[in-house]
Every structure is written in structure tokens, then in C-alpha cells.
mmCIF file of the C-alpha atoms, coordinates in Angstrom:
data_MODEL
# 
_entry.id   MODEL 
# 
loop_
_atom_site.group_PDB 
_atom_site.id 
_atom_site.type_symbol 
_atom_site.label_atom_id 
_atom_site.label_alt_id 
_atom_site.label_comp_id 
_atom_site.label_asym_id 
_atom_site.label_entity_id 
_atom_site.label_seq_id 
_atom_site.pdbx_PDB_ins_code 
_atom_site.Cartn_x 
_atom_site.Cartn_y 
_atom_site.Cartn_z 
_atom_site.occupancy 
_atom_site.B_iso_or_equiv 
_atom_site.pdbx_formal_charge 
_atom_site.auth_seq_id 
_atom_site.auth_comp_id 
_atom_site.auth_asym_id 
_atom_site.auth_atom_id 
_atom_site.pdbx_PDB_model_num 
ATOM 1  C CA . MET A 1 1  ? 77.467 -74.115 -58.130 1.00 0.00 ? 1  MET A CA 1 
ATOM 2  C CA . PRO A 1 2  ? 74.423 -72.566 -55.973 1.00 0.00 ? 2  PRO A CA 1 
ATOM 3  C CA . TRP A 1 3  ? 71.531 -71.513 -57.601 1.00 0.00 ? 3  TRP A CA 1 
ATOM 4  C CA . ASN A 1 4  ? 72.232 -67.607 -56.151 1.00 0.00 ? 4  ASN A CA 1 
ATOM 5  C CA . VAL A 1 5  ? 75.402 -67.417 -58.631 1.00 0.00 ? 5  VAL A CA 1 
ATOM 6  C CA . PHE A 1 6  ? 73.375 -66.202 -61.111 1.00 0.00 ? 6  PHE A CA 1 
ATOM 7  C CA . GLU A 1 7  ? 71.364 -63.996 -58.955 1.00 0.00 ? 7  GLU A CA 1 
ATOM 8  C CA . ARG A 1 8  ? 73.845 -62.981 -57.721 1.00 0.00 ? 8  ARG A CA 1 
ATOM 9  C CA . PHE A 1 9  ? 75.196 -61.072 -61.347 1.00 0.00 ? 9  PHE A CA 1 
ATOM 10 C CA . ALA A 1 10 ? 72.802 -60.794 -63.600 1.00 0.00 ? 10 ALA A CA 1 
ATOM 11 C CA . GLU A 1 11 ? 72.389 -57.482 -62.849 1.00 0.00 ? 11 GLU A CA 1 
ATOM 12 C CA . GLU A 1 12 ? 76.016 -56.996 -64.056 1.00 0.00 ? 12 GLU A CA 1 
ATOM 13 C CA . TYR A 1 13 ? 75.806 -59.332 -66.931 1.00 0.00 ? 13 TYR A CA 1 
ATOM 14 C CA . ASP A 1 14 ? 72.680 -57.369 -68.503 1.00 0.00 ? 14 ASP A CA 1 
ATOM 15 C CA . ARG A 1 15 ? 74.488 -54.161 -67.306 1.00 0.00 ? 15 ARG A CA 1 
ATOM 16 C CA . TRP A 1 16 ? 78.809 -55.127 -69.778 1.00 0.00 ? 16 TRP A CA 1 
ATOM 17 C CA . PHE A 1 17 ? 76.179 -55.705 -72.275 1.00 0.00 ? 17 PHE A CA 1 
ATOM 18 C CA . GLU A 1 18 ? 74.650 -52.581 -72.254 1.00 0.00 ? 18 GLU A CA 1 
ATOM 19 C CA . GLU A 1 19 ? 77.541 -50.607 -71.949 1.00 0.00 ? 19 GLU A CA 1 
ATOM 20 C CA . HIS A 1 20 ? 79.182 -53.290 -75.407 1.00 0.00 ? 20 HIS A CA 1 
ATOM 21 C CA . ARG A 1 21 ? 76.305 -52.820 -77.163 1.00 0.00 ? 21 ARG A CA 1 
ATOM 22 C CA . ALA A 1 22 ? 79.141 -53.842 -80.115 1.00 0.00 ? 22 ALA A CA 1 
ATOM 23 C CA . GLU A 1 23 ? 79.513 -56.788 -78.549 1.00 0.00 ? 23 GLU A CA 1 
ATOM 24 C CA . TYR A 1 24 ? 76.354 -57.307 -77.760 1.00 0.00 ? 24 TYR A CA 1 
ATOM 25 C CA . HIS A 1 25 ? 74.132 -57.076 -81.210 1.00 0.00 ? 25 HIS A CA 1 
ATOM 26 C CA . ALA A 1 26 ? 77.756 -58.992 -82.683 1.00 0.00 ? 26 ALA A CA 1 
ATOM 27 C CA . GLU A 1 27 ? 76.728 -62.029 -80.968 1.00 0.00 ? 27 GLU A CA 1 
ATOM 28 C CA . LEU A 1 28 ? 73.062 -61.592 -81.403 1.00 0.00 ? 28 LEU A CA 1 
ATOM 29 C CA . ALA A 1 29 ? 74.119 -61.757 -84.912 1.00 0.00 ? 29 ALA A CA 1 
ATOM 30 C CA . ARG A 1 30 ? 76.713 -64.846 -84.847 1.00 0.00 ? 30 ARG A CA 1 
ATOM 31 C CA . ILE A 1 31 ? 73.319 -66.249 -82.947 1.00 0.00 ? 31 ILE A CA 1 
ATOM 32 C CA . ARG A 1 32 ? 70.849 -65.546 -85.846 1.00 0.00 ? 32 ARG A CA 1 
ATOM 33 C CA . ARG A 1 33 ? 73.570 -66.931 -87.875 1.00 0.00 ? 33 ARG A CA 1 
ATOM 34 C CA . LEU A 1 34 ? 73.738 -70.528 -86.396 1.00 0.00 ? 34 LEU A CA 1 
ATOM 35 C CA . LEU A 1 35 ? 69.895 -70.613 -85.438 1.00 0.00 ? 35 LEU A CA 1 
ATOM 36 C CA . PRO A 1 36 ? 67.755 -69.249 -89.063 1.00 0.00 ? 36 PRO A CA 1 
ATOM 37 C CA . PRO A 1 37 ? 64.708 -68.298 -88.361 1.00 0.00 ? 37 PRO A CA 1 
ATOM 38 C CA . CYS A 1 38 ? 62.155 -71.057 -89.313 1.00 0.00 ? 38 CYS A CA 1 
ATOM 39 C CA . PRO A 1 39 ? 58.714 -70.550 -88.321 1.00 0.00 ? 39 PRO A CA 1 
ATOM 40 C CA . ASP A 1 40 ? 57.448 -74.277 -88.223 1.00 0.00 ? 40 ASP A CA 1 
ATOM 41 C CA . ALA A 1 41 ? 59.838 -75.193 -85.825 1.00 0.00 ? 41 ALA A CA 1 
ATOM 42 C CA . ARG A 1 42 ? 59.411 -75.708 -82.123 1.00 0.00 ? 42 ARG A CA 1 
ATOM 43 C CA . ALA A 1 43 ? 62.750 -75.272 -79.523 1.00 0.00 ? 43 ALA A CA 1 
ATOM 44 C CA . VAL A 1 44 ? 63.141 -74.607 -75.601 1.00 0.00 ? 44 VAL A CA 1 
ATOM 45 C CA . GLU A 1 45 ? 66.349 -72.736 -74.438 1.00 0.00 ? 45 GLU A CA 1 
ATOM 46 C CA . VAL A 1 46 ? 67.028 -73.336 -70.005 1.00 0.00 ? 46 VAL A CA 1 
ATOM 47 C CA . GLY A 1 47 ? 68.094 -70.893 -68.994 1.00 0.00 ? 47 GLY A CA 1 
ATOM 48 C CA . VAL A 1 48 ? 66.987 -67.703 -70.909 1.00 0.00 ? 48 VAL A CA 1 
ATOM 49 C CA . GLY A 1 49 ? 67.787 -65.299 -67.666 1.00 0.00 ? 49 GLY A CA 1 
ATOM 50 C CA . SER A 1 50 ? 66.462 -62.335 -68.803 1.00 0.00 ? 50 SER A CA 1 
ATOM 51 C CA . GLY A 1 51 ? 65.601 -62.875 -72.218 1.00 0.00 ? 51 GLY A CA 1 
ATOM 52 C CA . ARG A 1 52 ? 68.272 -60.609 -73.918 1.00 0.00 ? 52 ARG A CA 1 
ATOM 53 C CA . PHE A 1 53 ? 69.925 -63.361 -76.721 1.00 0.00 ? 53 PHE A CA 1 
ATOM 54 C CA . ALA A 1 54 ? 66.134 -64.945 -77.002 1.00 0.00 ? 54 ALA A CA 1 
ATOM 55 C CA . ALA A 1 55 ? 63.679 -62.204 -77.184 1.00 0.00 ? 55 ALA A CA 1 
ATOM 56 C CA . PRO A 1 56 ? 65.661 -60.055 -80.492 1.00 0.00 ? 56 PRO A CA 1 
ATOM 57 C CA . PRO A 1 57 ? 65.915 -63.497 -82.686 1.00 0.00 ? 57 PRO A CA 1 
ATOM 58 C CA . SER A 1 58 ? 62.378 -64.111 -81.947 1.00 0.00 ? 58 SER A CA 1 
ATOM 59 C CA . VAL A 1 59 ? 62.490 -66.584 -79.843 1.00 0.00 ? 59 VAL A CA 1 
ATOM 60 C CA . SER A 1 60 ? 59.601 -67.200 -77.209 1.00 0.00 ? 60 SER A CA 1 
ATOM 61 C CA . ARG A 1 61 ? 59.952 -67.355 -73.765 1.00 0.00 ? 61 ARG A CA 1 
ATOM 62 C CA . SER A 1 62 ? 57.273 -68.308 -71.389 1.00 0.00 ? 62 SER A CA 1 
ATOM 63 C CA . GLY A 1 63 ? 57.114 -68.792 -67.089 1.00 0.00 ? 63 GLY A CA 1 
# 
């Protein structure tokens, strides 16, 4: 799968979550249940994209 597939649909993907806020918040709640806060833990998220799901649960992103 060419990398540009992700770029091609990025805006549409993010817009969907803006238009469906309840679903977005439900997904965040699921992530928070699966990954409870652990201040001393380190993790890497591959494919963070726009950070829509990494940023709210306080997952740092770089580069």
C-alpha cells in the first residue's frame, strides 16, 4: 500500500470524527480504559497521524 493513501484520506478521516463527536469520545474512553495512566511508563505509538487519539490521553508525540 503506497504511503500516499494515508495522506489522501487524512482530512476526511479527521473530519469524520469532528462530525461524529459522540463516536470520537466513545473511542477515547475505550483507549483510556485499555491504557490507564501510568506516569513512569514509556511507549511508542507508530502511525500517530494527526495525533487525534494520542494527544488527548496525554501520550507525547514527537517528530
